[in-house]
XYZ file of C-alpha atoms in Angstrom:
691
model
C 0.049 -0.362 0.465
C 1.733 3.800 -1.576
C -1.028 5.705 1.089
C -4.576 5.944 2.534
C -6.343 5.614 -0.077
C -3.610 4.906 -3.327
C -1.841 0.402 -3.994
C 1.300 0.144 -6.015
C -1.757 -0.615 -8.723
C -2.921 2.741 -8.724
C -0.133 4.450 -8.832
C 0.950 2.967 -11.814
C -1.979 3.712 -13.794
C -2.325 7.631 -12.506
C 1.212 7.886 -14.082
C 0.114 6.289 -17.464
C -2.000 9.830 -17.379
C 0.860 12.570 -16.592
C 1.488 15.020 -19.444
C -1.598 12.702 -21.917
C -4.470 14.601 -23.058
C -7.701 13.653 -20.850
C -8.904 15.170 -17.164
C -7.226 13.462 -15.100
C -3.603 13.931 -17.419
C -5.437 17.754 -17.078
C -5.582 17.880 -13.122
C -1.786 16.188 -12.358
C -0.882 19.101 -14.885
C -2.225 21.379 -12.435
C -1.184 20.198 -9.715
C 2.282 19.894 -10.786
C 2.152 23.954 -11.338
C 0.612 24.192 -8.277
C 3.364 22.297 -6.603
C 6.447 24.150 -8.368
C 5.793 27.740 -7.738
C 5.373 26.429 -4.063
C 8.365 24.676 -3.957
C 10.228 28.399 -5.502
C 9.136 30.051 -2.701
C 9.547 27.394 0.111
C 8.656 26.214 2.644
C 5.877 29.106 4.458
C 4.101 28.420 7.319
C 2.520 31.777 8.756
C 1.692 31.943 13.011
C -2.464 33.192 13.943
C -4.138 35.314 11.399
C -7.547 36.606 11.171
C -11.028 34.703 9.700
C -10.257 35.518 5.112
C -6.300 36.793 6.518
C -3.513 35.928 4.958
C -2.615 33.344 8.168
C -6.117 31.842 7.295
C -5.667 31.216 4.074
C -2.229 30.209 3.702
C -2.700 27.611 6.230
C -5.796 26.101 4.381
C -3.446 25.987 1.566
C -0.732 24.859 2.955
C -2.847 21.509 4.133
C -3.404 20.681 0.771
C 0.246 21.511 -0.256
C 1.120 18.419 1.766
C -0.982 16.430 0.438
C -0.451 16.767 -3.371
C 3.217 17.673 -3.265
C 3.544 14.257 -1.992
C 0.813 12.457 -3.942
C 2.929 14.364 -7.301
C 5.837 12.984 -5.397
C 4.777 8.815 -5.550
C 3.075 10.008 -9.431
C 6.818 11.099 -10.583
C 8.859 9.722 -8.472
C 10.460 13.240 -7.063
C 11.741 13.458 -3.840
C 11.920 17.659 -4.135
C 7.997 17.313 -3.612
C 8.653 14.389 -1.459
C 10.677 17.217 0.952
C 8.453 20.011 0.552
C 5.502 17.472 2.632
C 8.206 16.467 4.405
C 9.486 19.688 5.479
C 5.830 21.836 6.064
C 4.740 18.821 8.095
C 7.835 19.257 10.230
C 7.771 22.633 10.485
C 3.893 22.790 11.806
C 4.982 20.024 14.711
C 7.303 21.867 15.805
C 4.744 25.011 17.253
C 1.806 23.334 17.648
C 2.092 21.981 20.206
C 3.069 25.289 21.939
C 0.199 27.346 20.370
C -2.582 28.835 22.390
C -6.238 28.036 20.317
C -7.862 30.550 18.344
C -10.305 33.280 20.335
C -13.923 32.075 18.798
C -15.440 34.301 16.482
C -19.193 32.638 16.136
C -20.035 29.415 17.576
C -18.121 27.317 16.639
C -15.538 26.117 19.684
C -11.683 27.098 18.119
C -8.177 25.583 17.326
C -5.456 26.778 16.917
C -4.616 27.463 13.302
C -8.062 28.191 13.060
C -11.503 30.384 14.422
C -13.785 27.361 14.081
C -12.174 23.544 14.601
C -14.327 22.694 11.959
C -11.176 23.725 9.194
C -8.797 22.401 11.959
C -9.895 19.145 10.585
C -10.067 20.125 6.849
C -6.477 20.777 7.897
C -5.816 17.300 9.087
C -7.356 15.584 6.083
C -5.215 16.938 3.663
C -1.938 16.577 6.622
C -3.348 13.192 7.160
C -3.197 11.838 3.317
C -0.165 13.259 2.784
C 1.585 11.788 5.224
C 0.019 8.695 4.537
C 2.276 8.966 1.238
C 5.536 9.699 2.569
C 6.612 6.068 4.060
C 10.531 5.409 3.888
C 11.470 8.929 2.841
C 10.470 9.745 6.336
C 13.196 9.101 9.150
C 12.246 7.626 12.425
C 13.040 10.496 14.287
C 10.709 12.804 12.181
C 8.066 10.587 12.267
C 8.082 10.752 16.240
C 7.955 14.506 16.076
C 5.713 14.510 13.576
C 3.064 11.775 15.624
C 3.819 13.329 18.552
C 3.750 17.004 18.189
C 1.380 17.882 15.469
C -0.812 14.922 15.153
C -1.673 13.375 18.687
C -2.596 17.226 20.189
C -4.626 17.564 17.237
C -6.377 13.646 17.747
C -6.679 14.429 21.581
C -8.236 18.545 21.378
C -10.750 16.466 18.231
C -12.202 13.821 20.613
C -11.130 14.591 24.244
C -11.405 17.931 24.316
C -14.518 18.492 22.267
C -15.753 15.586 22.411
C -19.144 16.922 23.392
C -18.414 17.412 19.795
C -16.708 14.816 17.665
C -20.307 12.568 17.117
C -22.801 15.779 16.311
C -24.338 14.417 13.278
C -23.379 16.952 11.305
C -21.237 17.922 8.483
C -18.940 19.096 10.915
C -19.599 15.801 12.323
C -19.142 14.104 8.641
C -15.296 16.169 8.497
C -14.102 15.502 12.164
C -14.812 11.185 12.145
C -13.455 11.685 8.279
C -10.033 13.224 10.101
C -9.757 11.701 12.843
C -10.648 7.888 10.915
C -7.630 9.315 8.426
C -5.215 10.231 10.725
C -5.433 6.850 12.292
C -5.155 5.115 9.698
C -1.629 7.008 8.604
C -0.104 6.985 12.097
C -1.267 2.945 12.760
C -3.203 3.814 16.085
C -6.803 1.821 16.236
C -8.483 3.705 18.622
C -9.549 6.604 16.960
C -10.159 4.436 13.869
C -12.291 2.572 15.752
C -13.821 5.747 16.699
C -13.964 7.626 14.186
C -16.376 4.273 12.671
C -18.176 3.804 15.477
C -18.645 6.959 17.837
C -17.583 7.616 20.859
C -20.130 4.740 23.257
C -18.637 2.707 20.177
C -22.397 1.436 18.906
C -22.398 2.991 15.735
C -25.480 4.461 16.149
C -24.978 7.891 18.032
C -22.151 8.418 16.226
C -19.010 8.661 14.253
C -19.025 7.267 10.089
C -21.634 4.315 10.712
C -24.387 6.816 11.894
C -23.259 9.627 9.540
C -23.587 7.441 6.891
C -27.134 6.144 8.064
C -28.681 9.205 9.870
C -26.982 12.182 8.113
C -28.498 11.008 4.407
C -32.126 10.302 3.458
C -32.558 6.415 2.408
C -32.654 8.965 -1.473
C -29.491 10.270 -0.803
C -31.301 13.229 0.436
C -28.932 16.420 2.230
C -31.200 18.399 4.570
C -28.983 21.585 4.233
C -29.242 21.556 0.561
C -26.448 21.248 -2.342
C -24.037 23.856 -0.963
C -23.521 21.668 2.764
C -24.019 18.791 0.727
C -21.043 19.957 -2.026
C -19.032 19.787 1.215
C -20.373 16.972 2.931
C -20.055 14.594 -0.011
C -15.994 15.113 0.411
C -15.407 13.724 3.727
C -17.876 10.644 3.162
C -15.533 10.294 -0.189
C -12.858 10.092 1.074
C -12.886 8.819 4.335
C -15.780 5.235 2.802
C -12.655 4.945 0.282
C -9.694 4.791 2.989
C -11.883 2.298 4.395
C -12.033 -0.087 1.498
C -8.828 -0.641 1.656
C -8.309 -0.836 4.953
C -11.247 -1.975 6.135
C -13.180 -3.876 3.693
C -15.039 -6.105 6.218
C -17.083 -3.301 6.753
C -18.580 -3.314 2.888
C -18.529 0.515 3.985
C -19.644 0.914 -0.283
C -22.587 -1.574 0.241
C -24.134 -0.449 3.707
C -27.380 1.022 3.845
C -28.107 -0.391 0.117
C -25.409 1.962 -1.406
C -26.883 5.247 1.004
C -22.820 6.915 -0.711
C -23.960 6.162 -4.435
C -27.251 7.577 -3.447
C -26.438 10.953 -2.479
C -23.800 11.522 -4.745
C -26.737 10.604 -7.433
C -28.817 12.720 -5.447
C -26.367 15.756 -5.005
C -25.306 15.387 -8.814
C -28.903 15.348 -9.669
C -29.823 18.490 -8.145
C -27.417 20.776 -10.227
C -28.650 23.646 -12.577
C -28.184 22.542 -16.457
C -24.969 25.032 -16.628
C -23.051 22.592 -13.917
C -24.370 25.541 -10.686
C -25.978 24.275 -7.598
C -29.382 25.942 -6.360
C -28.746 28.398 -3.689
C -31.606 25.926 -1.307
C -30.414 27.281 2.293
C -28.173 29.195 2.925
C -25.564 28.354 0.014
C -23.462 30.698 -2.837
C -24.794 31.162 -5.209
C -21.714 30.165 -7.936
C -21.008 26.653 -6.360
C -20.594 24.248 -9.268
C -19.982 20.977 -9.392
C -15.954 21.615 -10.927
C -16.014 22.132 -7.234
C -12.831 19.650 -6.147
C -15.355 17.928 -2.877
C -17.464 17.139 -6.461
C -14.717 16.114 -8.483
C -13.985 13.830 -5.861
C -18.247 12.096 -5.736
C -18.504 11.956 -9.188
C -15.063 10.036 -9.629
C -16.505 8.093 -6.150
C -19.357 7.050 -8.584
C -18.103 6.474 -11.996
C -15.419 3.933 -9.976
C -18.093 2.206 -7.676
C -21.092 2.226 -8.965
C -21.080 2.970 -12.076
C -20.911 5.034 -15.472
C -24.277 6.210 -15.153
C -24.674 7.592 -18.585
C -25.501 11.154 -17.157
C -23.127 11.353 -15.204
C -20.416 10.866 -17.317
C -22.135 13.712 -18.788
C -21.878 16.231 -15.835
C -17.904 14.799 -15.637
C -18.203 16.481 -18.414
C -18.397 19.771 -17.610
C -15.427 19.816 -15.034
C -12.249 20.723 -15.678
C -10.255 18.313 -14.357
C -10.878 15.103 -12.150
C -9.176 13.952 -8.450
C -5.910 11.968 -9.503
C -7.137 8.448 -8.093
C -7.675 5.704 -9.446
C -12.087 6.410 -9.867
C -10.827 9.778 -11.829
C -8.611 7.374 -13.416
C -12.059 5.639 -14.513
C -13.593 8.560 -14.851
C -10.963 9.976 -17.479
C -12.042 6.892 -19.360
C -15.782 7.296 -19.352
C -15.232 10.530 -20.637
C -13.335 10.025 -23.009
C -15.618 6.650 -24.616
C -18.933 9.091 -23.592
C -21.310 9.144 -26.689
C -22.885 12.439 -27.266
C -24.865 13.918 -24.273
C -27.154 12.724 -21.959
C -29.731 14.871 -20.062
C -30.245 14.622 -16.664
C -34.067 13.249 -16.296
C -36.447 14.527 -13.066
C -36.022 13.324 -9.704
C -37.729 13.467 -6.547
C -35.573 13.141 -3.596
C -37.582 12.512 -0.444
C -37.062 12.712 3.044
C -39.785 11.626 4.919
C -43.084 12.555 3.314
C -41.742 15.749 1.868
C -39.131 16.643 0.094
C -36.827 18.421 -3.442
C -38.039 18.285 -6.920
C -36.251 19.028 -9.455
C -38.831 19.049 -12.991
C -36.594 19.056 -15.998
C -37.392 18.754 -19.566
C -35.094 19.580 -22.607
C -31.679 18.633 -24.227
C -28.363 20.554 -24.992
C -28.664 24.354 -24.553
C -32.364 24.081 -24.187
C -32.438 22.526 -20.923
C -34.738 23.699 -18.378
C -34.389 23.166 -14.094
C -37.212 23.959 -11.950
C -36.762 23.597 -8.543
C -39.547 23.021 -5.813
C -38.900 22.632 -2.179
C -40.981 20.948 0.557
C -39.315 19.180 2.199
C -37.919 20.025 6.020
C -35.991 23.428 7.197
C -32.249 22.869 6.413
C -31.500 22.206 10.630
C -29.149 25.655 11.398
C -28.090 26.729 7.903
C -32.364 25.851 6.592
C -34.027 28.495 5.292
C -38.132 29.610 5.969
C -38.531 28.293 2.512
C -40.987 25.704 2.832
C -42.885 25.276 -0.607
C -40.004 27.802 -2.408
C -39.115 27.735 -6.225
C -36.347 28.614 -8.237
C -36.084 28.610 -11.763
C -33.280 27.466 -14.563
C -33.577 28.152 -18.272
C -31.948 28.886 -21.792
C -28.639 29.081 -20.025
C -29.926 31.448 -17.032
C -31.487 31.299 -13.513
C -34.989 32.712 -14.321
C -36.429 32.977 -11.056
C -33.327 33.140 -8.301
C -32.469 31.840 -5.423
C -30.861 35.000 -2.916
C -28.677 32.351 -1.009
C -26.928 32.944 2.196
C -25.464 36.783 3.152
C -22.430 36.258 2.861
C -18.787 38.066 1.619
C -16.424 34.630 1.711
C -13.249 35.123 2.734
C -13.518 38.877 2.387
C -12.312 40.217 6.010
C -13.738 43.078 5.928
C -16.733 42.028 5.384
C -17.305 40.615 9.023
C -14.514 37.709 8.366
C -15.886 36.565 5.278
C -18.144 35.118 7.855
C -22.486 34.711 8.238
C -23.642 38.926 8.175
C -26.840 39.938 10.417
C -28.415 39.893 7.323
C -28.040 36.275 7.118
C -30.590 35.819 9.282
C -32.100 39.656 8.642
C -33.856 39.131 5.104
C -32.056 35.910 2.846
C -33.490 33.385 5.288
C -36.617 35.181 5.992
C -39.919 34.070 3.774
C -40.088 37.283 2.037
C -36.992 36.367 0.381
C -37.488 33.564 -1.453
C -40.047 32.617 -4.385
C -43.368 32.180 -2.644
C -46.495 33.028 -0.697
C -45.941 34.585 2.376
C -48.609 35.435 5.028
C -49.144 37.986 7.458
C -45.927 39.639 6.529
C -43.925 36.887 9.123
C -41.892 33.816 8.373
C -42.673 30.416 8.170
C -42.820 28.683 11.549
C -42.358 31.765 13.540
C -38.610 32.193 12.761
C -38.057 29.796 14.978
C -35.109 27.060 13.473
C -36.495 24.480 15.976
C -39.498 24.370 15.227
C -39.219 24.490 11.763
C -36.746 21.604 12.367
C -39.689 19.797 13.887
C -41.643 19.842 10.609
C -41.511 19.137 6.766
C -43.710 19.358 3.761
C -46.071 17.141 1.852
C -44.995 16.199 -1.813
C -48.805 14.956 -2.915
C -48.009 13.913 -6.599
C -44.721 14.348 -9.228
C -45.153 13.276 -12.475
C -42.663 13.251 -15.462
C -44.663 13.423 -18.647
C -42.179 15.415 -20.653
C -41.555 12.874 -23.710
C -45.439 12.187 -24.322
C -47.271 15.554 -23.730
C -44.418 17.769 -22.658
C -45.291 18.076 -19.277
C -43.435 17.193 -15.997
C -45.713 18.468 -12.654
C -45.279 18.713 -8.799
C -47.886 19.249 -5.588
C -46.591 19.668 -2.158
C -48.800 20.749 0.418
C -48.548 22.180 4.063
C -50.263 23.180 6.766
C -47.564 24.259 9.570
C -45.934 26.651 7.777
C -48.463 29.678 9.404
C -50.670 28.934 12.779
C -54.293 27.880 10.965
C -52.821 28.196 7.394
C -53.185 25.224 4.918
C -50.570 26.568 1.470
C -50.304 23.854 -1.775
C -48.344 24.821 -4.296
C -48.330 22.635 -8.386
C -45.510 23.796 -10.250
C -45.827 22.988 -13.844
C -43.604 22.729 -16.760
C -45.571 22.153 -19.623
C -43.732 22.875 -23.471
C -46.792 23.106 -26.099
C -43.964 23.877 -29.396
C -40.435 22.130 -28.819
C -38.930 24.616 -30.485
C -39.971 26.558 -27.666
C -39.260 27.390 -23.912
C -41.733 25.861 -22.023
C -44.490 27.772 -19.880
C -43.853 28.022 -16.212
C -47.419 27.391 -14.322
C -47.542 28.193 -10.894
C -50.542 27.675 -8.988
C -50.610 28.440 -4.845
C -53.549 28.142 -3.171
C -54.332 29.510 0.845
C -57.250 28.275 2.881
C -57.546 29.432 6.320
C -60.949 30.634 8.463
C -59.535 33.524 9.263
C -58.879 37.062 7.211
C -54.977 37.490 6.329
C -52.314 38.908 4.436
C -51.119 36.735 1.830
C -48.144 37.860 -0.279
C -47.095 36.629 -3.502
C -43.279 37.052 -4.270
C -41.058 36.633 -7.071
C -37.656 37.808 -7.961
C -36.774 38.224 -11.164
C -33.227 38.622 -13.070
C -32.865 41.546 -15.238
C -34.514 44.773 -16.514
C -38.228 45.634 -16.168
C -39.515 46.522 -19.754
C -43.106 47.285 -19.582
C -45.975 46.795 -16.510
C -48.890 46.079 -18.673
C -52.261 47.230 -17.941
C -50.748 50.722 -15.596
C -47.993 50.863 -13.282
C -47.682 54.072 -10.695
C -44.044 54.337 -9.544
C -43.676 56.064 -6.338
C -41.887 59.554 -5.225
C -40.119 58.180 -2.843
C -38.482 54.734 -1.695
C -41.146 53.733 1.151
C -40.833 50.564 3.269
C -42.637 48.098 2.853
C -42.480 46.369 6.398
C -40.649 46.736 10.072
C -39.637 42.527 10.654
C -38.932 39.195 8.872
C -36.869 41.225 6.118
C -39.911 43.495 5.170
C -37.824 46.451 6.800
C -35.124 45.685 3.873
C -37.222 46.384 0.933
C -38.230 49.792 -0.498
C -42.161 49.802 -2.571
C -40.813 51.309 -6.198
C -44.730 51.428 -8.044
C -47.477 49.170 -8.122
C -50.051 48.460 -9.817
C -53.944 48.553 -8.702
C -56.463 45.685 -9.091
C -58.837 47.327 -11.830
C -61.877 46.441 -9.165
C -63.353 43.564 -7.285
C -64.232 40.314 -7.812
C -60.460 38.315 -10.682
C -58.602 40.314 -11.427
C -54.681 39.930 -13.660
C -51.557 41.504 -13.264
C -48.758 41.024 -16.297
C -45.027 42.182 -16.081
C -42.403 41.807 -18.342
C -39.134 41.692 -18.253
C -35.476 41.491 -20.338
C -32.121 38.865 -19.177
C -29.708 37.763 -20.844
C -31.465 37.057 -24.713
C -34.532 36.063 -23.570
C -38.029 38.052 -22.607
C -39.747 36.145 -20.043
C -43.559 37.663 -18.766
C -45.085 37.057 -16.016
C -49.199 37.068 -15.335
C -51.073 36.600 -12.655
C -54.615 35.759 -12.401
C -55.832 36.235 -8.411
C -58.830 35.190 -7.193
C -59.223 38.245 -4.564
C -58.685 42.014 -5.940
C -54.797 42.387 -5.274
C -52.110 45.204 -5.206
C -48.991 44.272 -7.030
C -45.396 45.757 -6.128
C -42.046 46.618 -7.720
C -39.940 45.846 -4.883
C -35.609 46.254 -4.423
C -33.835 45.266 -1.589
C -31.224 47.551 0.482
C -33.516 49.685 2.979
C -31.639 49.635 6.488
C -28.933 48.632 5.266
C -25.913 50.728 6.999
C -22.896 48.683 6.062
C -23.886 47.921 2.319
C -24.305 44.196 2.976
C -27.428 43.571 1.119
C -27.580 43.137 -3.000
C -30.036 45.969 -4.509
C -32.340 42.987 -6.551
C -34.924 43.379 -7.191
C -38.396 41.558 -6.442
C -42.162 41.081 -7.883
C -44.557 40.881 -4.582
C -49.220 40.745 -4.836
C -50.869 41.344 -2.044
C -54.217 39.522 -1.217
C -55.895 39.991 1.560
C -58.926 37.072 1.831
C -59.943 34.289 4.301
C -58.116 32.116 1.694
C -57.384 32.615 -1.866
C -55.933 31.694 -4.979
C -53.087 32.705 -7.534
C -52.450 31.269 -10.234
C -49.182 32.667 -12.605
C -47.389 31.729 -15.706
C -44.216 32.405 -16.194
C -43.751 32.785 -20.437
C -41.020 33.472 -22.034
C -40.627 34.722 -25.491
C -38.701 36.773 -28.301
C -34.818 36.978 -28.852
C -32.388 40.182 -28.395
C -29.377 41.163 -29.504
C -27.997 44.505 -28.429
C -24.412 43.817 -30.498
C -26.753 43.225 -33.181
C -29.665 45.412 -32.580
C -32.370 42.289 -33.402
C -34.967 42.561 -31.376
C -37.667 39.580 -32.021
C -40.898 38.545 -29.900
C -40.637 41.461 -27.633
C -44.576 41.232 -26.935
C -45.673 37.573 -24.566
C -48.405 35.895 -26.591
C -50.754 34.444 -23.875
C -54.019 37.132 -23.679
C -56.012 36.345 -20.406
C -56.376 33.801 -18.066
C -59.442 32.134 -17.148
C -59.582 29.994 -13.912
C -62.574 28.190 -13.009
C -62.692 25.748 -9.961
C -64.461 22.451 -11.161
C -65.008 21.010 -7.018
C -63.151 22.296 -3.465
C -60.126 20.782 -4.842
C -60.384 20.749 -8.707
C -59.064 23.398 -10.763
C -59.870 24.734 -14.242
C -57.494 26.533 -16.079
C -56.882 28.225 -19.453
C -54.554 30.204 -21.659
C -56.139 32.154 -23.954
C -53.160 32.755 -26.647
C -53.545 35.125 -29.605
C -53.269 32.248 -31.616
C -55.966 29.666 -29.462
C -56.455 28.128 -26.319
C -54.636 25.311 -24.099
C -56.715 24.072 -20.942
C -55.756 21.550 -18.664
C -57.638 20.146 -15.290
C -55.134 20.082 -11.972
C -56.888 17.982 -9.867
C -53.913 17.279 -6.775
C -55.944 14.046 -5.001
C -55.828 12.267 -7.767
C -55.678 8.630 -7.922
C -52.574 8.387 -9.999
C -50.475 10.421 -11.587
C -52.254 10.517 -15.431
C -54.949 11.791 -14.020
C -53.264 14.756 -11.525
C -53.486 17.393 -14.180
C -55.238 15.957 -17.929
C -56.370 18.667 -20.796
C -59.926 19.363 -22.194
C -59.825 19.943 -25.276
C -57.194 20.857 -27.755
C -54.261 18.665 -29.217
C -53.119 18.107 -25.977
């Protein structure tokens, strides 16, 4: 065995890709450039610094440098690379034990190199992998100095000083057990390895890696904190699993819980938009994509361990490289042999009776992805967005999610940590695409209450190959006291050469009068409000809490009278127009809003919002988002800037069944929505027309 994750045969396989085209050859070239640059700079181990500081970032870089220098040293048989990894470890070993603990900057306990112990866990993972590759390149006295001065103090910190945090079922806990387990394997100590696998009590049920696999991910592989934290958690999951497959094969780790690790990888990748970015569900960056290091590892593990599923190979094509490992070599070969692109199918990622629905249509550049969330809250990183949605089409997110309020590693912005506005705006319901009740957030803005609840998926249908329809129905009756909410998210393709219509139907039921705010976040430039619009002469703040305190009212469109009403507004994003058409069962006031009020530190992005407000006991919103036309400013071309839909008619056929008629310039389409249908085929039916 050459190291924790690599055998002699693996090294020979990887060597065959050095200086060769392809994913693995590209990654080897990138690592060589990084390590060569570090050799020129020499060994740099700074002291302590603030989050996002030079010291912080250098320590993060050094952990990966230890791993990559040692790995390349073995692959290329280059002693200079091995010397670099050794010298870094020795320098850390000289100073680590005597280092004071950092001052905690958030609720997580501090380490010595970093202000939160999580970063120390991640650091130890990289250092342990690199150390395991040095082998005979270390003299015995060097080995003793590294283990006694660096690794043992770290293991004591994680399993003794912070024993109370070690068995936490959470992404932090997953990094903790991977760090301790990998370090234990690297230094040949059985006790920390067993603690990492089976938890502090040895049962494998309350903590440790086995419990993380069984309890952190749903049977479908769904991770409650959302894709951003899923891609973070899947990284240690795959690394430690690969080590255990080699060193504790009796555990059958990749087969555990009906291949829960493989299911988790597939679930994560099913959430990705067609351009590879992840939807910003819960606390999340809007720019994270499948070329993240953890996703590279996960995708390679799936193809290497569970098979080259065509749609996953297609996703690997979008990555810029792969993991330098046997699994990465298998992935590189699968990509090279891959046929034409294969669309990723729609997916329902269940979590109990709720979960996330990912509705997908189209191929190539004409791929579309609607996300409707009806799962659990998301623990500490959860947002109050039950029954929220986001929509990606034509290469762009058309209905956007705000994501987190954080400037990662930008030290002047609160040290790069989560800002106060994350709680004050980004997590609040009004920041999302949904219906807010009584200008307050779901579950009263209480994280603990929200964690005890989840929505329900009542219907899920994918008939895109038959009649161009993909749809989901989700509901909840505990997001707001005394109010039941149901949402239908429907993608309907009428013309194969045109984008699908997004039909969004939201129903609220209650025995008491409430204020219902239908909210969505368009991306782009407002072109026109159809039917009249009154701008505000001054920017007035919409409310005083639950995120409303951060919203200015820019203008409004009033209801035209009693009974049902309609609103329509067109915006331009990129080269495509989108028009929002709304039928509301009761008189509604539509408002154009702007994010940014009460923000003295300039922490919020000034983004547009649209809100339609109704006062009623129960009500119904039927919304259609129609994409149309083409615009190219450079060539001064514009086509079909006006929508085709002229009118929406809605009838209640019964308390549950709704008939929606879309009247176009060229004709009409009528569909009946029945959430209580016995089968998916009866959930949405077409009445008249070619459908």
